[in-house]
Structures are given as structure tokens and as C-alpha cells.
């Protein structure tokens, strides 16, 4: 069977060798006589899977010891509520969250957080239609915010921070909260600038249902009383993410994906591959009169590449021809229109080359 190239924004393509290994182990994990889905999360076998996944994630992402890695549920959207519930009980009379709105996802985070705290939109890229982000020095941060939230890769608008803001250097001591759902494990993370980082698994690291949350240890004791125990950073950290049943199969799959990353040469090799893929696709878009990407070159996402066809009437034939050529899920998000090619870690360079070849032929046919 040859699999088509899947450009879905999420859930998204996974490394084929990982899927094959999971298939081979489906009925019997390492001679245990059980599949991973059937095992007790408290048993010896799953204990090994969890510990290995944790070690591999810490290794690959170079997560420092003063961070705990939590395996939670609720997705990126859940974290939009879970984070304020965990950070807003620190004693401030009126918790105040600064949000940097750079696209659809950070906008949603701001809306959700406003249920728990007063929210200051310290920057809003809406006026530039989320095609760029103003320098951090121009953001209108509050005096003493409870935390500052960014989405480091805007999956819908295709806007990515190439570098995280350095709040300390800006005279702000608040922790930085980073929604890195759609580019986690695609590039190194500047841990010294981060307080909390979270990512739904279904973009770059496994099946939907698992959320990875990285929480600095000093930020685990400031939860609101209403915070559910299953979402309480400190309680979950103290219980190795096993206060309740964790998403066991998702953890297993994430573990396989991080082993795959190691086998590719680690994060540096993955990042180099991602740079090559994105560079090739943006160059093809920029060279063509038919396609445009509106994002400021300095803010273009390596992971999610939206592009518009000059004539909207060509959208349907473009998608139809793409599917026939084995290039799936290229339809853009409805709020942006046009197309979107998501180039997550598991998308091979060959997939990007096939997409570019198809785009070139289609453009010639519709010149
Ligand atoms: C996909 C995504 C989410 C939402 O994830 P859910 O699992 O659907 O809640 C949040 N933030 C970003 C940046 C995303 O890409």
C-alpha cells in the first residue's frame, strides 16, 4: 500500500514506521500478552512505557529538571482554562492576564481566560489581519501581570515566533505561558524564558486525547480552589500524571514518536528538515503568480503554510486534482480561505516536493 501525503492541520500525519510498530504491538506489547490499551495504568508494563516516554521527551526537548512533564487530557482548548485555574490563585487581589493576540488560537485563549481573570490584550495583530507581529518592546504589558500568554505557532494564520519573547529583559517578572500545540518538537525550546508550555498531541506527537504540559516547579502551588484535581498541576506532578487514569495509549504513541525523533538524529536534524521543507514550499509560492502567502517573511510558520489562489473559482479544481495526485487535506481553514499545507515533523520532504510539482503543473494549466 502506498499512503498519500496527508497535509492535515490536525489530527495529522504520523511517521509510518511508528504506525507500523504500533500495529505490530497492538495485540501483544513486548511479550506481555496484552495490548497497551488493555493494561492497567498502575501495572509494571505501563509503568515502563510512561517512564521511557518521560525520559525520551525530556532528552529530546532538553527539558530542564526544574520543569515537570505532565500527561493530561483536555487538549489545547482545555489548557486555555486549566492554565488560568492553576496560576490565578497566587494571592493577587485581581488576577490579570496579558495575552498577545497573534491569530485565532491566542484570541480563543484570551476569551477563555477572561472567565477567570481580567484579561489585557497587550497586543492585537487583528488590524494587520494576523500577518505579522509587532516587536515585543511595543506590547502594552500590564504593570504586574499574573502571567503573559502567547501562542508560539498560530496553526490557522501560519504565524510563528522564531524566538520566544524574553520577558525578563523587558522588565517583566511574570511567567510566560506558551501554547506550542502545533510546533512542539519541531525546533528547540528556550526553557529559560518559559513558565508553562502546553501542546495537544495531535499535531506533532501522536493521537488526539493527550496533552503535554510542561510546568516549572515554582508555578505548581498557585491554583484557584475551584481547579479540578485532575487538572491541578501540583497534584498531577506529585502523582506522576496518575492522579486519575492518564491517556495511556496516547502516552505510548507519543513515546514511540519521540524515539523516532531520536532515530532521525534528534531535534537538530528534525529542525533542519523542517527548515528545508518550509523553505522549498514558500519559494514555490513566492515564485508563482497564482499563489500567495500573506504572512510577513520573518513570521512565516514552518509548520502551517496557508496560501491563497489568485482566483477563488480555482479552489475546487485545485483540491480535486490534489486528491487525485495523492495530496490530501489541503483545504484552508474557513476563516482564512484558500489552502493550507501543514508540514509537521512526519511529513517527508518527498511530500513537499510532490506538492510543489502539483502546484507548478496546476499553475501552468491555469495561467
Ligand atoms: C489545535 C490547537 C489547539 C486546540 O486543540 P484542541 O485539542 O482541539 O483543544 C490549541 N492551540 C493551538 C495552537 C492549536 O493548533
CSV table of C-alpha atoms and ligand atoms in Angstrom, one decimal:
chain,number,residue,atom,x,y,z
A,1,UNK,CA,0.0,0.0,0.0
A,2,UNK,CA,1.3,3.5,-0.8
A,3,UNK,CA,-0.1,6.1,1.5
A,4,UNK,CA,-1.0,9.5,0.2
A,5,UNK,CA,0.7,12.6,1.6
A,6,UNK,CA,-1.6,14.0,4.4
A,7,UNK,CA,-1.3,17.8,4.9
A,8,UNK,CA,-4.0,17.9,7.6
A,9,UNK,CA,-3.5,20.5,10.3
A,10,UNK,CA,-4.5,18.1,13.0
A,11,UNK,CA,-5.0,15.3,13.8
A,12,UNK,CA,-2.2,14.9,11.4
A,13,UNK,CA,0.2,12.6,9.7
A,14,UNK,CA,2.4,10.4,11.9
A,15,UNK,CA,5.7,8.6,11.0
A,16,UNK,CA,4.9,5.5,9.1
A,17,UNK,CA,7.4,3.4,11.0
A,18,UNK,CA,5.7,4.4,14.2
A,19,UNK,CA,2.3,3.3,13.0
A,20,UNK,CA,3.8,0.0,11.8
A,21,UNK,CA,5.4,-0.6,15.2
A,22,UNK,CA,2.2,0.3,17.0
A,23,UNK,CA,0.3,-2.1,14.7
A,24,UNK,CA,2.8,-4.9,15.3
A,25,UNK,CA,2.5,-4.4,19.1
A,26,UNK,CA,-1.3,-3.9,19.1
A,27,UNK,CA,-2.2,-7.4,20.4
A,28,UNK,CA,0.9,-8.1,22.5
A,29,UNK,CA,3.2,-5.5,23.8
A,30,UNK,CA,6.7,-6.9,24.4
A,31,UNK,CA,5.5,-10.4,25.3
A,32,UNK,CA,3.1,-9.2,27.9
A,33,UNK,CA,0.2,-10.9,26.3
A,34,UNK,CA,-1.7,-7.6,26.3
A,35,UNK,CA,-2.1,-4.6,24.1
A,36,UNK,CA,-1.2,-1.2,25.6
A,37,UNK,CA,-4.9,-0.1,25.6
A,38,UNK,CA,-5.7,-3.1,27.8
A,39,UNK,CA,-3.1,-2.6,30.5
A,40,UNK,CA,-3.6,-1.2,33.9
A,41,UNK,CA,-2.0,2.2,34.2
A,42,UNK,CA,-0.7,1.1,37.6
A,43,UNK,CA,0.9,-2.1,36.3
A,44,UNK,CA,4.5,-2.8,35.7
A,45,UNK,CA,4.3,-2.7,31.9
A,46,UNK,CA,2.6,0.6,31.6
A,47,UNK,CA,5.0,2.0,34.2
A,48,UNK,CA,7.9,1.2,31.9
A,49,UNK,CA,6.1,2.9,29.0
A,50,UNK,CA,5.4,6.0,30.9
A,51,UNK,CA,8.9,6.3,32.4
A,52,UNK,CA,10.5,5.7,29.0
A,53,UNK,CA,8.3,8.3,27.3
A,54,UNK,CA,9.1,10.8,30.0
A,55,UNK,CA,12.9,10.2,29.7
A,56,UNK,CA,12.7,10.5,25.9
A,57,UNK,CA,10.7,13.7,25.9
A,58,UNK,CA,13.0,15.3,28.4
A,59,UNK,CA,16.1,14.2,26.4
A,60,UNK,CA,14.8,15.3,23.0
A,61,UNK,CA,13.4,18.6,24.1
A,62,UNK,CA,16.2,19.2,26.7
A,63,UNK,CA,13.6,19.9,29.4
A,64,UNK,CA,15.4,21.2,32.5
A,65,UNK,CA,15.0,19.5,35.8
A,66,UNK,CA,13.0,22.4,37.3
A,67,UNK,CA,10.1,21.5,35.0
A,68,UNK,CA,7.7,18.7,35.4
A,69,UNK,CA,6.3,17.0,32.3
A,70,UNK,CA,2.6,16.2,32.7
A,71,UNK,CA,0.4,14.0,30.6
A,72,UNK,CA,-3.1,15.4,30.8
A,73,UNK,CA,-6.3,15.4,28.9
A,74,UNK,CA,-8.5,18.2,27.6
A,75,UNK,CA,-6.5,19.4,24.6
A,76,UNK,CA,-5.1,22.8,23.9
A,77,UNK,CA,-8.6,24.2,24.4
A,78,UNK,CA,-8.8,22.7,27.9
A,79,UNK,CA,-5.5,24.3,28.8
A,80,UNK,CA,-6.9,27.7,28.0
A,81,UNK,CA,-9.0,27.2,31.1
A,82,UNK,CA,-6.7,24.9,33.1
A,83,UNK,CA,-3.8,27.3,33.0
A,84,UNK,CA,-5.6,30.3,34.5
A,85,UNK,CA,-7.2,28.0,37.1
A,86,UNK,CA,-3.7,26.9,38.1
A,87,UNK,CA,-1.9,30.3,38.0
A,88,UNK,CA,-4.6,32.8,39.2
A,89,UNK,CA,-4.7,31.7,42.9
A,90,UNK,CA,-1.4,33.1,43.8
A,91,UNK,CA,-2.7,35.8,46.0
A,92,UNK,CA,-3.2,38.7,43.7
A,93,UNK,CA,-6.4,40.6,44.6
A,94,UNK,CA,-7.4,40.8,40.9
A,95,UNK,CA,-5.6,38.3,38.7
A,96,UNK,CA,-4.6,40.0,35.5
A,97,UNK,CA,-3.5,38.1,32.4
A,98,UNK,CA,-1.7,39.7,29.5
A,99,UNK,CA,-2.4,38.0,26.2
A,100,UNK,CA,-0.5,38.6,22.9
A,101,UNK,CA,-3.1,38.0,20.2
A,102,UNK,CA,-1.4,36.9,17.0
A,103,UNK,CA,-4.1,34.8,15.4
A,104,UNK,CA,-7.2,32.6,16.0
A,105,UNK,CA,-5.7,30.5,18.8
A,106,UNK,CA,-4.4,33.2,21.1
A,107,UNK,CA,-7.7,35.0,20.6
A,108,UNK,CA,-9.5,32.0,21.9
A,109,UNK,CA,-7.1,31.7,24.8
A,110,UNK,CA,-7.9,35.3,25.7
A,111,UNK,CA,-11.6,34.7,25.6
A,112,UNK,CA,-11.4,31.6,27.8
A,113,UNK,CA,-9.0,33.2,30.3
A,114,UNK,CA,-11.4,36.0,30.8
A,115,UNK,CA,-13.7,33.7,32.8
A,116,UNK,CA,-11.1,33.5,35.5
A,117,UNK,CA,-9.3,36.8,35.4
A,118,UNK,CA,-9.3,40.2,33.9
A,119,UNK,CA,-7.6,40.0,30.5
A,120,UNK,CA,-5.4,42.7,29.0
A,121,UNK,CA,-4.9,42.3,25.3
A,122,UNK,CA,-1.3,43.6,25.3
A,123,UNK,CA,-1.0,43.3,21.6
A,124,UNK,CA,-3.6,42.6,18.9
A,125,UNK,CA,-2.5,41.7,15.3
A,126,UNK,CA,-6.1,41.7,14.0
A,127,UNK,CA,-5.5,45.1,12.3
A,128,UNK,CA,-2.8,43.5,10.2
A,129,UNK,CA,-5.1,40.6,9.7
A,130,UNK,CA,-2.6,38.4,11.7
A,131,UNK,CA,0.1,38.5,9.0
A,132,UNK,CA,2.8,39.8,11.3
A,133,UNK,CA,3.6,40.6,14.9
A,134,UNK,CA,4.9,43.9,16.3
A,135,UNK,CA,8.2,43.9,18.2
A,136,UNK,CA,7.8,42.8,21.8
A,137,UNK,CA,9.1,46.1,23.0
A,138,UNK,CA,5.9,47.8,21.7
A,139,UNK,CA,3.5,45.4,23.5
A,140,UNK,CA,1.4,47.1,26.2
A,141,UNK,CA,2.1,44.8,29.1
A,142,UNK,CA,0.4,45.4,32.4
A,143,UNK,CA,2.4,46.5,35.5
A,144,UNK,CA,2.4,43.2,37.3
A,145,UNK,CA,0.6,40.6,35.2
A,146,UNK,CA,-0.2,37.2,36.7
A,147,UNK,CA,1.2,35.7,33.5
A,148,UNK,CA,1.7,36.5,29.9
A,149,UNK,CA,0.3,34.2,27.3
A,150,UNK,CA,1.4,33.7,23.7
A,151,UNK,CA,0.7,31.1,21.0
A,152,UNK,CA,4.1,30.4,19.6
A,153,UNK,CA,2.7,28.9,16.3
A,154,UNK,CA,-0.7,30.1,15.1
A,155,UNK,CA,-1.9,27.0,13.3
A,156,UNK,CA,-4.7,28.8,11.3
A,157,UNK,CA,-2.9,32.0,10.3
A,158,UNK,CA,0.5,30.5,9.8
A,159,UNK,CA,2.4,32.9,12.1
A,160,UNK,CA,5.3,31.5,14.1
A,161,UNK,CA,7.6,33.1,16.7
A,162,UNK,CA,11.1,32.4,15.5
A,163,UNK,CA,12.2,33.3,19.0
A,164,UNK,CA,10.3,33.5,22.3
A,165,UNK,CA,10.0,36.9,23.9
A,166,UNK,CA,12.4,37.5,26.8
A,167,UNK,CA,10.0,38.9,29.4
A,168,UNK,CA,12.8,39.5,32.0
A,169,UNK,CA,14.7,41.6,29.5
A,170,UNK,CA,11.6,43.6,29.1
A,171,UNK,CA,11.4,44.3,32.8
A,172,UNK,CA,8.5,41.8,33.4
A,173,UNK,CA,8.9,39.1,36.0
A,174,UNK,CA,5.7,37.3,35.1
A,175,UNK,CA,5.8,33.7,33.8
A,176,UNK,CA,5.4,33.2,30.1
A,177,UNK,CA,2.7,30.7,29.1
A,178,UNK,CA,3.2,29.2,25.7
A,179,UNK,CA,0.7,27.3,23.6
A,180,UNK,CA,3.0,25.4,21.4
A,181,UNK,CA,0.5,22.8,20.2
A,182,UNK,CA,1.3,23.0,16.6
A,183,UNK,CA,5.1,23.2,16.6
A,184,UNK,CA,6.2,21.3,19.7
A,185,UNK,CA,9.2,19.1,18.9
A,186,UNK,CA,9.8,20.9,15.6
A,187,UNK,CA,12.6,23.1,17.0
A,188,UNK,CA,14.4,23.7,20.3
A,189,UNK,CA,12.6,25.5,23.1
A,190,UNK,CA,14.1,28.3,25.1
A,191,UNK,CA,13.2,26.9,28.5
A,192,UNK,CA,14.8,29.8,30.4
A,193,UNK,CA,12.0,32.1,29.0
A,194,UNK,CA,9.1,29.7,29.8
A,195,UNK,CA,6.9,29.2,32.8
A,196,UNK,CA,4.3,26.8,31.4
A,197,UNK,CA,4.1,25.3,27.9
A,198,UNK,CA,1.4,23.1,26.6
A,199,UNK,CA,0.6,21.2,23.5
A,200,UNK,CA,-2.2,19.0,22.3
A,201,UNK,CA,-0.6,15.8,20.9
A,202,UNK,CA,-2.5,15.6,17.7
A,203,UNK,CA,-0.4,18.0,15.6
A,204,UNK,CA,3.2,16.7,16.0
A,205,UNK,CA,3.4,14.0,18.6
A,206,UNK,CA,0.6,11.4,18.5
A,207,UNK,CA,-3.2,10.8,18.7
A,208,UNK,CA,-5.7,13.3,20.0
A,209,UNK,CA,-6.6,12.9,23.6
A,210,UNK,CA,-3.2,13.5,25.2
A,211,UNK,CA,-2.0,17.0,26.2
A,212,UNK,CA,1.6,17.5,27.1
A,213,UNK,CA,2.1,20.2,29.8
A,214,UNK,CA,5.5,21.5,31.0
A,215,UNK,CA,5.3,23.3,34.3
A,216,UNK,CA,8.1,25.0,36.2
A,217,UNK,CA,8.1,23.7,39.7
A,218,UNK,CA,7.6,27.0,41.4
A,219,UNK,CA,4.3,27.5,39.5
A,220,UNK,CA,2.6,24.4,40.9
A,221,UNK,CA,1.1,25.8,44.1
A,222,UNK,CA,-1.0,28.8,43.0
A,223,UNK,CA,-4.2,27.1,41.8
A,224,UNK,CA,-7.7,28.5,42.4
A,225,UNK,CA,-9.7,26.4,44.9
A,226,UNK,CA,-12.1,25.5,42.1
A,227,UNK,CA,-9.4,23.9,40.0
A,228,UNK,CA,-10.3,20.2,39.4
A,229,UNK,CA,-7.8,17.8,40.9
A,230,UNK,CA,-7.4,16.0,37.5
A,231,UNK,CA,-6.2,19.4,36.1
A,232,UNK,CA,-4.2,20.6,39.1
A,233,UNK,CA,-0.5,20.9,38.0
A,234,UNK,CA,0.9,20.3,41.5
A,235,UNK,CA,-1.3,17.4,42.3
A,236,UNK,CA,-0.7,15.7,38.9
A,237,UNK,CA,3.1,16.4,39.2
A,238,UNK,CA,3.2,14.8,42.7
A,239,UNK,CA,1.3,11.8,41.2
A,240,UNK,CA,3.4,11.3,38.1
A,241,UNK,CA,0.3,12.3,36.0
A,242,UNK,CA,-1.5,9.3,37.5
A,243,UNK,CA,-3.9,11.0,39.9
A,244,UNK,CA,-6.5,9.6,37.6
A,245,UNK,CA,-6.2,7.3,34.6
A,246,UNK,CA,-3.9,9.1,32.1
A,247,UNK,CA,-4.4,8.8,28.3
A,248,UNK,CA,-2.4,5.6,28.2
A,249,UNK,CA,-2.4,4.9,24.5
A,250,UNK,CA,-1.6,8.5,23.6
A,251,UNK,CA,1.4,8.4,26.0
A,252,UNK,CA,2.6,5.1,24.4
A,253,UNK,CA,2.3,6.6,20.9
A,254,UNK,CA,4.0,9.9,22.0
A,255,UNK,CA,6.8,7.7,23.4
A,256,UNK,CA,7.2,6.0,20.0
A,257,UNK,CA,7.2,9.3,18.2
A,258,UNK,CA,10.0,10.7,20.5
A,259,UNK,CA,12.0,7.6,19.9
A,260,UNK,CA,11.5,8.2,16.2
A,261,UNK,CA,12.8,11.7,16.6
A,262,UNK,CA,15.9,10.4,18.3
A,263,UNK,CA,16.4,7.9,15.4
A,264,UNK,CA,16.2,10.8,13.0
A,265,UNK,CA,19.1,12.5,14.7
A,266,UNK,CA,17.2,14.4,17.4
A,267,UNK,CA,15.8,17.9,17.4
A,268,UNK,CA,18.6,19.5,15.4
A,269,UNK,CA,18.1,17.1,12.5
A,270,UNK,CA,14.3,17.5,12.7
A,271,UNK,CA,14.6,21.2,12.7
A,272,UNK,CA,16.9,21.2,9.7
A,273,UNK,CA,14.4,19.0,7.8
A,274,UNK,CA,11.6,21.4,8.7
A,275,UNK,CA,13.6,24.4,7.5
A,276,UNK,CA,14.2,22.7,4.2
A,277,UNK,CA,10.6,21.7,3.7
A,278,UNK,CA,9.2,25.2,4.6
A,279,UNK,CA,11.8,27.0,2.5
A,280,UNK,CA,11.0,24.9,-0.6
A,281,UNK,CA,7.3,25.5,-0.3
A,282,UNK,CA,7.4,29.2,0.4
A,283,UNK,CA,9.9,29.7,-2.5
A,284,UNK,CA,7.4,27.9,-4.9
A,285,UNK,CA,4.6,30.1,-3.6
A,286,UNK,CA,6.5,33.3,-3.9
A,287,UNK,CA,7.7,32.4,-7.4
A,288,UNK,CA,4.2,31.8,-8.8
A,289,UNK,CA,1.7,34.4,-10.0
A,290,UNK,CA,-1.1,32.0,-9.0
A,291,UNK,CA,-0.3,31.5,-5.3
A,292,UNK,CA,0.2,34.0,-2.5
A,293,UNK,CA,1.1,33.7,1.2
A,294,UNK,CA,0.3,37.0,3.0
A,295,UNK,CA,2.5,36.4,6.1
A,296,UNK,CA,5.5,38.7,6.8
A,297,UNK,CA,8.5,36.6,5.8
A,298,UNK,CA,10.0,37.0,9.3
A,299,UNK,CA,6.9,35.4,10.9
A,300,UNK,CA,6.1,32.6,8.5
A,301,UNK,CA,5.3,29.3,10.1
A,302,UNK,CA,7.4,26.3,9.2
A,303,UNK,CA,4.6,24.1,10.2
A,304,UNK,CA,1.4,25.6,8.7
A,305,UNK,CA,1.6,27.2,5.3
A,306,UNK,CA,-1.6,28.9,4.2
A,307,UNK,CA,-1.8,30.1,0.6
A,308,UNK,CA,-4.5,31.7,-1.5
A,309,UNK,CA,-5.2,31.1,-5.2
A,310,UNK,CA,-5.5,34.2,-7.2
A,311,UNK,CA,-8.9,33.1,-8.4
A,312,UNK,CA,-11.2,31.5,-5.8
A,313,UNK,CA,-13.0,29.6,-8.6
A,314,UNK,CA,-9.9,27.5,-8.9
A,315,UNK,CA,-10.1,26.3,-5.3
A,316,UNK,CA,-12.4,23.3,-6.0
A,317,UNK,CA,-10.5,22.1,-9.1
A,318,UNK,CA,-7.2,22.5,-7.2
A,319,UNK,CA,-8.4,20.4,-4.3
A,320,UNK,CA,-9.9,17.8,-6.6
A,321,UNK,CA,-6.7,17.4,-8.6
A,322,UNK,CA,-4.6,17.3,-5.5
A,323,UNK,CA,-6.5,14.4,-4.1
A,324,UNK,CA,-6.2,12.6,-7.3
A,325,UNK,CA,-2.4,13.1,-7.1
A,326,UNK,CA,-2.4,11.7,-3.5
A,327,UNK,CA,-2.1,15.1,-1.7
A,328,UNK,CA,-4.8,15.2,1.0
A,329,UNK,CA,-6.4,17.7,3.3
A,330,UNK,CA,-5.1,20.9,1.7
A,331,UNK,CA,-8.3,22.9,2.1
A,332,UNK,CA,-7.6,26.0,4.2
A,333,UNK,CA,-9.3,26.9,7.4
A,334,UNK,CA,-12.7,28.6,6.7
A,335,UNK,CA,-11.6,31.9,8.4
A,336,UNK,CA,-8.7,32.3,6.1
A,337,UNK,CA,-9.8,30.6,2.9
A,338,UNK,CA,-7.7,29.1,0.2
A,339,UNK,CA,-5.3,26.3,1.1
A,340,UNK,CA,-3.2,25.3,4.0
A,341,UNK,CA,-0.4,22.8,3.9
A,342,UNK,CA,0.7,21.5,7.3
A,343,UNK,CA,4.3,20.3,7.2
A,344,UNK,CA,4.6,18.6,10.6
A,345,UNK,CA,7.7,16.6,11.5
A,346,UNK,CA,6.3,13.4,10.0
A,347,UNK,CA,5.7,15.0,6.6
A,348,UNK,CA,8.7,13.9,4.4
A,349,UNK,CA,10.5,16.2,2.1
A,350,UNK,CA,9.2,14.0,-0.7
A,351,UNK,CA,5.7,15.1,0.2
A,352,UNK,CA,6.6,18.7,-0.1
A,353,UNK,CA,8.3,18.1,-3.5
A,354,UNK,CA,5.2,16.2,-4.7
A,355,UNK,CA,3.0,19.2,-3.6
A,356,UNK,CA,5.3,21.7,-5.3
A,357,UNK,CA,5.3,19.6,-8.5
A,358,UNK,CA,1.5,19.5,-8.5
A,359,UNK,CA,1.2,23.2,-7.8
A,360,UNK,CA,3.5,24.0,-10.7
A,361,UNK,CA,1.6,21.9,-13.1
A,362,UNK,CA,-1.7,23.3,-12.0
A,363,UNK,CA,-0.5,26.9,-12.3
A,364,UNK,CA,0.8,26.2,-15.8
A,365,UNK,CA,-2.6,24.7,-16.8
A,366,UNK,CA,-4.4,27.7,-15.4
A,367,UNK,CA,-2.1,30.5,-16.5
B,1,LIG,C1,-5.1,22.6,17.6
B,1,LIG,C2,-4.8,23.7,18.5
B,1,LIG,C3,-5.4,23.9,19.7
B,1,LIG,C4,-6.7,23.2,20.1
B,1,LIG,O1,-6.5,21.9,20.4
B,1,LIG,P1,-7.8,21.0,20.9
B,1,LIG,O2,-7.1,19.7,21.2
B,1,LIG,O3,-8.7,21.0,19.7
B,1,LIG,O4,-8.4,21.7,22.1
B,1,LIG,C5,-5.0,24.9,20.5
B,1,LIG,N1,-3.9,25.7,20.2
B,1,LIG,C6,-3.3,25.5,19.0
B,1,LIG,C7,-2.1,26.4,18.7
B,1,LIG,C8,-3.7,24.5,18.2
B,1,LIG,O5,-3.0,24.3,17.0
